[in-house]
Amino acid sequence: MTTTYMADGDLFTCPVEATTSLIGKKWVPTIMMTLADEPYRFEALHSTMAASKKVLKQQLDVLIANGLVKNDKQRHDNQVISTYALTKQGTELMPLIFAMKKWGTQHLVCDETGSRSEWSRSNV
C-alpha cells in the first residue's frame, strides 16, 4: 500500500516532492525565515520583502492552510490586530530551510549578470 501525502491541496506519493512543492513557492522561504526570528504584523512583514501585498497575503494563506503559520488575532481598542507566527510544525521545518540557504550560499553564488564566480564553478 502506497502512502499518500498532501501539500497545498495536491496529493503526492513522495514526501520530498510534497515538501518541496509547498516550500518551493515564491516568497515562502523568505516569509518563513523572517517569521523564524519573531512574529510579525502584516505591514511589518510586508516591509521586509519586495512581494506585493496581494502575493504576500496569498502565500500566508497557503502557509496557514498547511499548518506552518498561524494568524493570531487580538482585539485592541475596537481594532483587530493580526500577528503572523510560525507554528510548531513550521518551526520544525526551519532546519531544512536554513540548510537550503547555506547550500545555496555555498554553491549558487553569481554576480549581477548571472555569471558564476571562479570559486563556485570549481565546486560544481
Short mmCIF file of C-alpha atoms in Angstrom, two decimals:
data_model
loop_
_atom_site.label_atom_id
_atom_site.label_comp_id
_atom_site.label_asym_id
_atom_site.label_seq_id
_atom_site.Cartn_x
_atom_site.Cartn_y
_atom_site.Cartn_z
CA MET A 1 0.00 0.00 0.00
CA THR A 2 1.36 3.41 -1.01
CA THR A 3 1.39 6.28 1.47
CA THR A 4 -0.11 9.50 0.16
CA TYR A 5 0.99 12.99 1.19
CA MET A 6 -0.85 16.28 0.72
CA ALA A 7 0.64 19.76 0.35
CA ASP A 8 -1.46 22.76 -0.61
CA GLY A 9 -4.34 20.54 -1.69
CA ASP A 10 -2.26 18.41 -4.07
CA LEU A 11 -1.59 14.72 -3.48
CA PHE A 12 1.88 13.18 -3.72
CA THR A 13 3.34 9.70 -3.31
CA CYS A 14 6.73 11.12 -2.27
CA PRO A 15 7.11 13.18 0.93
CA VAL A 16 10.07 15.07 -0.56
CA GLU A 17 8.01 16.18 -3.56
CA ALA A 18 5.18 17.26 -1.27
CA THR A 19 7.53 19.27 0.93
CA THR A 20 9.36 20.95 -1.96
CA SER A 21 6.04 21.72 -3.64
CA LEU A 22 5.00 23.61 -0.55
CA ILE A 23 8.21 25.42 0.39
CA GLY A 24 9.29 25.96 -3.22
CA LYS A 25 6.61 28.57 -3.83
CA LYS A 26 7.82 32.12 -4.44
CA TRP A 27 8.37 34.08 -1.22
CA VAL A 28 7.56 31.13 1.07
CA PRO A 29 11.15 30.52 2.27
CA THR A 30 11.65 34.28 2.78
CA ILE A 31 8.43 34.55 4.77
CA MET A 32 9.34 31.58 6.92
CA MET A 33 12.92 32.77 7.55
CA THR A 34 11.57 36.17 8.59
CA LEU A 35 8.95 34.66 10.92
CA ALA A 36 11.61 32.36 12.41
CA ASP A 37 13.06 35.42 14.14
CA GLU A 38 9.82 36.69 15.67
CA PRO A 39 6.10 37.15 14.97
CA TYR A 40 5.20 40.00 12.62
CA ARG A 41 2.14 42.06 11.88
CA PHE A 42 1.23 42.08 8.19
CA GLU A 43 2.53 45.56 7.36
CA ALA A 44 5.83 44.97 9.17
CA LEU A 45 6.28 41.64 7.38
CA HIS A 46 5.45 43.26 4.03
CA SER A 47 8.08 45.95 4.64
CA THR A 48 10.80 43.27 4.88
CA MET A 49 10.29 41.98 1.33
CA ALA A 50 9.55 43.11 -2.22
CA ALA A 51 6.46 40.92 -2.62
CA SER A 52 3.21 42.71 -3.34
CA LYS A 53 0.64 42.75 -0.54
CA LYS A 54 -1.62 40.50 -2.61
CA VAL A 55 1.10 37.87 -3.15
CA LEU A 56 2.20 38.05 0.49
CA LYS A 57 -1.38 37.52 1.66
CA GLN A 58 -1.84 34.60 -0.77
CA GLN A 59 1.34 32.90 0.43
CA LEU A 60 0.47 33.49 4.09
CA ASP A 61 -2.92 31.89 3.42
CA VAL A 62 -1.15 28.85 1.86
CA LEU A 63 1.17 28.57 4.87
CA ILE A 64 -1.76 28.87 7.29
CA ALA A 65 -3.82 26.28 5.39
CA ASN A 66 -0.87 23.88 5.56
CA GLY A 67 -0.29 24.41 9.27
CA LEU A 68 3.09 26.16 9.03
CA VAL A 69 1.99 29.66 10.07
CA LYS A 70 -0.71 30.88 12.41
CA ASN A 71 -2.52 34.20 12.43
CA ASP A 72 -3.15 35.35 15.99
CA LYS A 73 -5.93 37.92 16.06
CA GLN A 74 -6.43 40.10 19.12
CA ARG A 75 -8.88 42.92 19.67
CA HIS A 76 -7.43 46.22 20.97
CA ASP A 77 -9.43 49.45 21.16
CA ASN A 78 -12.08 48.28 18.68
CA GLN A 79 -9.41 47.12 16.22
CA VAL A 80 -8.36 43.62 15.32
CA ILE A 81 -4.59 43.19 15.32
CA SER A 82 -3.26 40.22 13.37
CA THR A 83 0.15 38.79 14.11
CA TYR A 84 1.70 36.05 11.98
CA ALA A 85 3.99 33.48 13.57
CA LEU A 86 5.38 30.06 12.79
CA THR A 87 3.54 27.11 14.28
CA LYS A 88 5.37 24.21 15.93
CA GLN A 89 5.18 22.42 12.56
CA GLY A 90 6.63 25.47 10.78
CA THR A 91 9.42 25.76 13.35
CA GLU A 92 10.28 22.08 12.82
CA LEU A 93 10.76 22.80 9.10
CA MET A 94 13.24 25.64 9.66
CA PRO A 95 16.42 23.50 9.89
CA LEU A 96 15.67 22.28 6.36
CA ILE A 97 15.14 25.82 5.06
CA PHE A 98 18.30 27.07 6.78
CA ALA A 99 20.25 24.11 5.32
CA MET A 100 18.95 25.04 1.86
CA LYS A 101 20.02 28.65 2.45
CA LYS A 102 23.51 27.51 3.49
CA TRP A 103 23.86 25.21 0.47
CA GLY A 104 22.67 27.96 -1.91
CA THR A 105 25.10 30.45 -0.36
CA GLN A 106 27.96 27.99 -0.83
CA HIS A 107 27.13 26.71 -4.32
CA LEU A 108 24.91 29.13 -6.23
CA VAL A 109 26.74 32.46 -5.87
CA CYS A 110 26.89 34.56 -9.02
CA ASP A 111 27.37 38.18 -9.99
CA GLU A 112 24.62 40.54 -11.17
CA THR A 113 24.93 39.25 -14.74
CA GLY A 114 24.31 35.66 -13.66
CA SER A 115 27.91 34.56 -14.13
CA ARG A 116 29.23 32.21 -11.51
CA SER A 117 32.45 33.13 -9.77
CA GLU A 118 35.58 31.01 -10.25
CA TRP A 119 35.09 29.61 -6.75
CA SER A 120 31.53 28.47 -7.49
CA ARG A 121 32.49 26.82 -10.80
CA SER A 122 35.39 24.97 -9.22
CA ASN A 123 33.00 23.45 -6.68
CA VAL A 124 30.39 22.29 -9.20
#
